Amino acid sequence: MVSELRGIAGLALPIVIGLAASTFHGVVDSIMLGPLGAVPLAAAGLAAAASLIVTSAVWGTLSAVAVRAGQAKWARQNRHICAILRNGLALGAGVGVVAALAMALVWALLPWLGQPPEVIAATPGYWAFVSLTLVPFSISVVFRCTFEAVGRPWLGVAFASVSLGAKVPLNLLLIHGPGPLPPLGLMGAGLATLLAETLAAAVAWAYWRRARAMRRLRLRRPVLATEVASCAREGAPLGLLNMAETGAMAVVTLMIGTFGTAALAGNQVALSVGGVFYVLPMAFSGAVAVRVAQEQGAGRPDAMRAVTLAALGLAVGCMAVVGAIMWFGGRTIAAAIVEDPAVILAAAAIFAVFAPMQIADAVQSVMLGALRGLSDTAYPATVSMVAYWTLGLPLGWVIAHHLGQGAPGVWMGYFVALIGSALLLSLRFAGRTGLRGAAPAV
């Protein structure tokens, strides 16, 4: 068990850092747009909510690349990894274009979703640039998934750090326009995101094409439509699962928007910080998926169970600490980002709901990763659709509006759905790996 803890931690750490670097884009925008007022901050929050749905779907769909590469590595099919990467890059480019178009479609629907008119009026330029960012982002995801699966996870950290390192100075230049540059405000932050992510994808591509360490991954293999489609079919259920979960989160944001600009801005503050901490369960999920896939490729079912239980204990322990930080320090964190008292109050109340959610999220994420490593993705997708959309959202509306809990009440309904999802996924994994009699049927 100790060796498995070390293995999971060793793989999860670079994933955490890489995901945190990507997530910090939203935190950077929240901090640097905060002085411009509540409207730009709320507009960034709407775009972030929609982007979260789409990027999560991208991650889910393309995660099939990591599972396939991990299985190939431990089955000693190293030459096949080259084909997986090349076909994955083709899939990533296509997924990125579709994701950008989907993001643009969401913007066209905003006037019918009951959001504050002044916030909608501020979004077009920022939203357009964030949408275009999804194309280089998808390419980067394929590289990171492959490198993690073949035991080079720190490369993903390096490429994500390139993006974050470029984001801050680009924000300074494009938001405020020092010297001869015109100040672009909110739109400048969106353009900075696009430029930073494009730079990271270009660096990853150049490293793959030029570095001596990558020569085995550069072997020529054909890009086959059948292979691309097969990978897409394997990843699509997980993309749907992520879309169901994050789509529910976006609907939560829209529901909170009905309580006014201050509530929406406070939700953006809490989500941007929560997103940084959320990389922890995401990293454990990614690490356990790779390790379970590797052990499955090696034909060691006992090791699959040991890996998952080790990851579960580590994830729950880490997220308990995160929950305590949110519970006791939520108001202080909010006050460090914004000065508006109404926004601080709204964010602090949402942090109080986020705090206990961390434990349930840890369990759900690890079990989801373990099932993904087993290429079991259809069942989790169904669970998410049922839990979040038929239970969590209606319950949140009732708690917020009919029980008088306001904006935090919407997240309370989501919390209940998260608990149900974590329980069902745990039972599914137990059934698939022989820890109990049979897996639950859908």
XYZ file of C-alpha atoms in Angstrom:
442
model
C 0.000 0.000 0.000
C 2.857 2.383 0.836
C 4.447 1.798 -2.565
C 1.105 2.460 -4.259
C 0.702 5.697 -2.293
C 4.118 6.803 -3.499
C 3.279 5.814 -7.059
C -0.050 7.647 -7.097
C 1.439 10.722 -5.433
C 4.379 10.721 -7.841
C 2.069 10.665 -10.855
C -0.578 12.970 -9.366
C 1.855 15.733 -8.352
C 2.865 16.815 -11.865
C -0.758 16.477 -13.007
C -1.831 18.743 -10.121
C 0.755 21.358 -11.029
C -0.074 21.218 -14.723
C -3.828 21.463 -14.146
C -3.340 24.239 -11.578
C -1.303 26.229 -14.076
C -4.148 25.907 -16.596
C -6.827 26.742 -14.013
C -4.944 29.808 -12.830
C -5.972 31.544 -16.051
C -9.386 32.113 -14.458
C -7.873 33.258 -11.171
C -5.561 35.665 -12.992
C -8.529 37.129 -14.872
C -10.552 37.444 -11.649
C -7.725 39.294 -9.903
C -6.814 41.539 -12.821
C -10.409 42.277 -13.885
C -11.609 42.855 -10.313
C -10.526 46.549 -10.261
C -12.614 47.173 -13.393
C -15.816 46.489 -11.426
C -18.481 43.852 -10.905
C -19.722 43.793 -14.527
C -16.451 42.649 -16.189
C -15.938 40.153 -13.358
C -19.463 38.772 -13.775
C -18.995 38.611 -17.574
C -15.792 36.626 -17.103
C -17.728 34.364 -14.740
C -20.366 33.594 -17.373
C -17.695 32.808 -19.957
C -15.797 30.681 -17.437
C -18.938 28.690 -16.625
C -19.594 27.934 -20.288
C -15.923 27.252 -20.982
C -15.813 24.801 -18.085
C -18.514 22.686 -19.726
C -16.747 22.590 -23.055
C -13.195 22.086 -21.768
C -14.366 19.295 -19.478
C -15.991 17.571 -22.442
C -12.725 17.977 -24.348
C -10.717 16.481 -21.450
C -13.127 13.576 -21.134
C -13.193 12.744 -24.827
C -9.424 13.001 -25.272
C -8.634 11.081 -22.073
C -9.105 7.930 -24.114
C -5.670 8.739 -25.554
C -4.091 8.399 -22.090
C -5.866 5.110 -21.365
C -4.882 3.599 -24.703
C -1.284 4.776 -24.425
C -1.042 3.471 -20.844
C -2.362 0.056 -21.814
C 0.005 -0.097 -24.798
C 3.017 0.850 -22.683
C 2.475 -1.865 -20.073
C 1.622 -4.425 -22.747
C 5.055 -3.535 -24.245
C 3.509 -2.276 -27.494
C 5.674 0.830 -27.650
C 5.440 1.292 -31.411
C 1.658 1.426 -31.141
C 1.956 4.502 -28.898
C 3.198 6.490 -31.911
C 0.012 5.643 -33.802
C -2.098 6.502 -30.744
C -0.438 9.931 -30.497
C -0.771 10.790 -34.196
C -4.401 9.710 -34.370
C -5.009 11.476 -31.061
C -3.670 14.751 -32.470
C -6.069 14.462 -35.403
C -8.903 13.800 -32.980
C -7.779 16.720 -30.804
C -7.848 19.160 -33.711
C -11.348 18.087 -34.679
C -12.616 18.150 -31.102
C -11.140 21.630 -30.645
C -13.001 23.044 -33.643
C -16.289 21.484 -32.534
C -15.732 22.793 -28.996
C -15.107 26.340 -30.273
C -18.325 26.265 -32.290
C -20.258 24.926 -29.297
C -18.913 27.724 -27.109
C -20.021 30.314 -29.694
C -23.483 28.771 -29.780
C -23.829 29.123 -26.005
C -23.076 32.853 -26.307
C -25.906 33.248 -28.833
C -28.310 31.759 -26.274
C -27.392 34.103 -23.387
C -30.198 36.655 -23.992
C -32.750 33.885 -23.420
C -31.178 32.644 -20.192
C -32.206 35.482 -17.870
C -28.756 36.984 -17.285
C -28.188 40.673 -16.425
C -28.283 42.704 -19.693
C -25.254 44.804 -18.752
C -23.214 41.620 -18.242
C -24.258 40.149 -21.602
C -23.351 43.412 -23.347
C -19.795 43.172 -21.994
C -19.090 39.611 -23.180
C -18.777 39.419 -27.029
C -15.045 40.066 -27.586
C -13.905 38.159 -24.502
C -16.188 35.239 -25.325
C -14.954 35.022 -28.929
C -11.299 34.798 -27.923
C -12.006 32.230 -25.194
C -13.894 30.142 -27.792
C -10.958 30.169 -30.212
C -8.625 29.135 -27.377
C -10.267 25.710 -27.342
C -8.449 24.650 -30.529
C -4.845 24.954 -29.231
C -6.059 23.783 -25.816
C -7.281 20.492 -27.319
C -3.940 19.896 -29.050
C -2.145 20.477 -25.739
C -4.427 18.003 -23.960
C -3.453 15.205 -26.372
C 0.250 15.811 -25.759
C -0.229 15.927 -21.984
C -2.328 12.730 -21.929
C 0.277 10.862 -23.947
C 3.248 12.072 -21.928
C 1.528 11.181 -18.643
C 0.752 7.660 -19.906
C 4.353 6.967 -20.963
C 5.859 8.178 -17.695
C 6.786 11.758 -18.685
C 4.137 13.769 -16.782
C 6.449 16.703 -16.004
C 6.437 17.663 -19.666
C 2.768 18.575 -19.279
C 3.717 20.789 -16.344
C 6.328 22.551 -18.474
C 3.911 23.277 -21.307
C 1.161 24.481 -18.940
C 3.706 26.719 -17.229
C 4.564 28.292 -20.573
C 0.905 29.233 -21.006
C 0.538 30.655 -17.496
C 3.874 32.446 -17.669
C 2.756 34.231 -20.832
C -0.760 34.965 -19.538
C 0.164 37.430 -16.784
C 2.309 39.829 -18.861
C -0.110 39.572 -21.787
C -2.971 40.502 -19.453
C -1.026 43.515 -18.218
C -0.360 44.670 -21.758
C -3.771 44.000 -23.268
C -6.147 44.875 -20.402
C -4.565 48.193 -19.446
C -2.636 49.080 -22.609
C 0.480 50.762 -21.228
C 2.377 53.071 -23.589
C 1.091 53.149 -27.174
C -1.084 50.044 -26.773
C -4.841 50.718 -26.493
C -6.493 49.398 -23.305
C -8.779 46.528 -24.307
C -10.184 45.785 -20.861
C -12.173 42.542 -20.677
C -11.576 41.730 -24.352
C -7.826 42.063 -23.776
C -7.967 39.344 -21.130
C -9.615 37.006 -23.647
C -7.009 37.756 -26.315
C -4.255 37.114 -23.763
C -5.731 33.675 -23.032
C -5.791 32.778 -26.730
C -2.197 33.898 -27.323
C -0.875 32.146 -24.197
C -2.552 28.804 -24.975
C -1.452 28.941 -28.619
C 2.139 29.504 -27.484
C 1.966 26.476 -25.156
C 0.596 24.225 -27.919
C 3.312 25.435 -30.310
C 6.044 24.689 -27.758
C 4.635 21.183 -27.164
C 4.514 20.518 -30.904
C 8.078 21.792 -31.427
C 9.363 19.630 -28.570
C 7.711 16.539 -30.023
C 9.143 17.237 -33.488
C 12.671 18.236 -32.416
C 13.641 16.732 -29.058
C 15.877 13.645 -29.093
C 13.880 12.186 -26.196
C 10.794 12.128 -28.437
C 12.331 10.255 -31.376
C 10.459 7.023 -30.539
C 7.178 8.923 -30.525
C 7.927 10.420 -33.953
C 7.882 7.122 -35.843
C 5.731 7.512 -38.919
C 2.327 5.940 -38.531
C -0.732 6.601 -40.693
C -3.628 8.646 -39.379
C -6.625 6.386 -39.954
C -10.202 7.601 -39.834
C -11.208 4.284 -38.257
C -8.694 4.716 -35.412
C -9.703 8.337 -34.807
C -13.363 7.325 -34.735
C -12.628 4.396 -32.405
C -10.804 6.651 -29.945
C -13.635 9.179 -30.145
C -16.218 6.494 -29.394
C -14.253 5.342 -26.363
C -13.827 8.864 -25.000
C -17.264 10.225 -25.898
C -19.121 8.756 -22.889
C -16.608 10.333 -20.518
C -16.889 13.598 -22.432
C -20.648 13.348 -21.969
C -20.167 12.604 -18.271
C -17.954 15.660 -17.796
C -20.383 17.760 -19.792
C -23.259 16.584 -17.619
C -21.400 17.488 -14.426
C -19.949 20.790 -15.530
C -23.054 21.630 -17.525
C -24.971 21.326 -14.286
C -22.406 23.671 -12.708
C -22.969 26.165 -15.524
C -26.736 25.972 -15.035
C -26.092 26.591 -11.339
C -24.238 29.765 -12.375
C -27.149 30.821 -14.582
C -29.573 30.179 -11.722
C -27.396 32.257 -9.402
C -27.451 35.022 -12.028
C -31.158 35.448 -11.302
C -30.155 36.756 -7.845
C -28.287 39.722 -9.374
C -24.850 40.930 -10.418
C -23.308 40.771 -6.916
C -24.325 37.128 -6.483
C -22.980 36.275 -9.942
C -19.674 38.057 -9.271
C -19.354 36.347 -5.873
C -19.988 32.996 -7.535
C -17.198 33.748 -10.024
C -14.776 34.480 -7.173
C -15.664 31.219 -5.402
C -15.556 29.180 -8.616
C -12.213 30.593 -9.739
C -10.609 29.689 -6.396
C -12.512 26.415 -6.159
C -11.280 25.582 -9.632
C -7.684 25.776 -8.417
C -8.412 23.299 -5.624
C -10.487 21.155 -7.990
C -7.301 20.188 -9.803
C -6.476 17.918 -6.844
C -9.316 15.412 -7.371
C -8.892 15.789 -11.136
C -5.214 14.884 -10.773
C -5.971 11.870 -8.593
C -8.589 10.802 -11.137
C -6.093 11.110 -13.982
C -3.357 9.328 -12.038
C -5.538 6.401 -10.994
C -6.900 6.084 -14.559
C -3.384 5.751 -15.953
C -2.266 3.333 -13.215
C -5.375 1.135 -13.483
C -5.008 1.066 -17.283
C -1.365 0.050 -16.890
C -2.203 -2.727 -14.425
C -5.027 -3.929 -16.641
C -2.621 -4.037 -19.591
C -0.244 -6.078 -17.430
C -3.084 -8.392 -16.312
C -2.872 -7.642 -12.551
C -6.410 -7.171 -11.095
C -5.228 -7.211 -7.458
C -2.914 -4.313 -8.212
C -5.816 -2.375 -9.759
C -7.708 -2.545 -6.469
C -4.644 -1.577 -4.421
C -3.977 1.432 -6.668
C -7.553 2.649 -6.363
C -7.770 2.286 -2.576
C -4.458 4.097 -2.143
C -5.641 6.935 -4.371
C -8.934 7.122 -2.487
C -7.255 7.531 0.894
C -4.844 10.143 -0.428
C -7.557 12.124 -2.222
C -9.952 12.187 0.731
C -7.195 13.344 3.072
C -6.109 16.161 0.761
C -9.638 17.368 0.057
C -10.515 17.380 3.760
C -7.756 19.960 4.221
C -9.094 21.966 1.272
C -12.591 21.899 2.767
C -11.261 23.259 6.057
C -9.518 26.112 4.210
C -12.749 27.048 2.453
C -14.837 26.807 5.623
C -12.584 28.891 7.841
C -10.956 31.165 5.263
C -13.583 31.760 2.585
C -14.309 35.372 3.514
C -10.618 36.218 3.779
C -9.916 34.679 0.378
C -12.769 36.615 -1.224
C -11.634 39.891 0.345
C -8.151 39.371 -1.098
C -9.622 39.229 -4.620
C -12.369 41.888 -4.600
C -13.257 44.962 -2.530
C -17.041 45.120 -3.053
C -18.640 44.097 0.306
C -21.693 42.573 -1.392
C -19.512 40.398 -3.632
C -17.362 39.307 -0.669
C -20.470 38.312 1.310
C -21.865 36.320 -1.621
C -18.561 34.516 -2.205
C -18.108 33.656 1.479
C -21.571 32.058 1.626
C -20.796 29.910 -1.428
C -17.413 28.876 0.011
C -19.284 27.553 3.057
C -21.205 25.158 0.789
C -18.125 24.248 -1.230
C -16.278 23.133 1.930
C -18.107 19.824 2.649
C -18.462 19.116 -1.088
C -14.741 18.431 -1.293
C -14.943 14.992 0.366
C -17.710 13.722 -1.912
C -15.867 15.109 -4.928
C -12.701 13.248 -3.909
C -14.546 9.915 -3.780
C -16.371 10.511 -7.058
C -13.216 11.603 -8.898
C -11.095 8.628 -7.832
C -13.827 6.109 -8.680
C -14.420 7.811 -11.994
C -10.708 7.575 -12.793
C -10.584 3.904 -11.822
C -13.553 3.085 -14.059
C -12.003 5.104 -16.871
C -8.857 2.996 -16.553
C -11.073 -0.061 -17.053
C -12.556 1.632 -20.171
C -15.907 1.668 -18.349
C -17.331 5.063 -19.331
C -20.968 4.561 -20.351
C -22.245 3.779 -16.845
C -20.641 6.858 -15.191
C -22.078 9.063 -17.949
C -25.579 7.764 -17.214
C -25.100 8.254 -13.472
C -24.053 11.860 -13.977
C -26.989 12.675 -16.222
C -29.450 11.278 -13.703
C -27.787 12.633 -10.540
C -27.126 16.209 -11.606
C -29.943 16.949 -14.024
C -32.918 15.112 -12.539
C -31.976 15.513 -8.866
C -29.374 18.194 -8.208
C -30.654 21.097 -10.295
C -34.379 20.843 -9.406
C -33.485 20.375 -5.745
C -31.151 23.372 -5.862
C -33.901 25.568 -7.289
C -36.276 24.490 -4.525
C -33.702 25.110 -1.776
C -32.689 28.488 -3.219
C -36.109 29.934 -4.012
C -38.687 28.060 -1.974
C -36.639 27.429 1.165
C -35.115 30.923 1.078
C -31.423 29.939 0.946
C -30.631 32.173 -2.017
C -27.562 31.631 -4.210
C -25.846 29.134 -1.829
C -28.992 26.994 -1.909
C -28.456 26.259 -5.589
C -25.095 24.682 -4.749
C -26.689 22.678 -1.920
C -28.769 20.769 -4.465
C -25.625 20.077 -6.482
C -23.958 18.738 -3.325
C -26.716 16.162 -2.821
C -26.292 14.967 -6.421
C -22.531 14.705 -5.928
C -23.001 12.402 -2.925
C -25.323 10.125 -4.907
C -22.922 9.949 -7.843
C -19.959 9.115 -5.595
C -21.882 6.258 -3.976
C -23.037 4.690 -7.246
C -19.591 4.884 -8.867
C -18.025 3.258 -5.795
C -20.485 0.366 -6.025
C -19.776 0.012 -9.730
C -16.016 -0.250 -9.199
C -16.504 -2.751 -6.388
C -18.594 -4.926 -8.694
C -16.185 -4.687 -11.622
C -13.152 -5.682 -9.573
C -14.660 -8.383 -7.378
C -14.930 -6.391 -4.148
C -18.635 -7.247 -4.057
C -20.987 -9.603 -5.837
C -22.036 -7.707 -8.932
C -22.016 -4.275 -10.459
C -25.201 -2.239 -10.255
C -27.216 -2.236 -13.414
C -28.357 0.925 -15.136
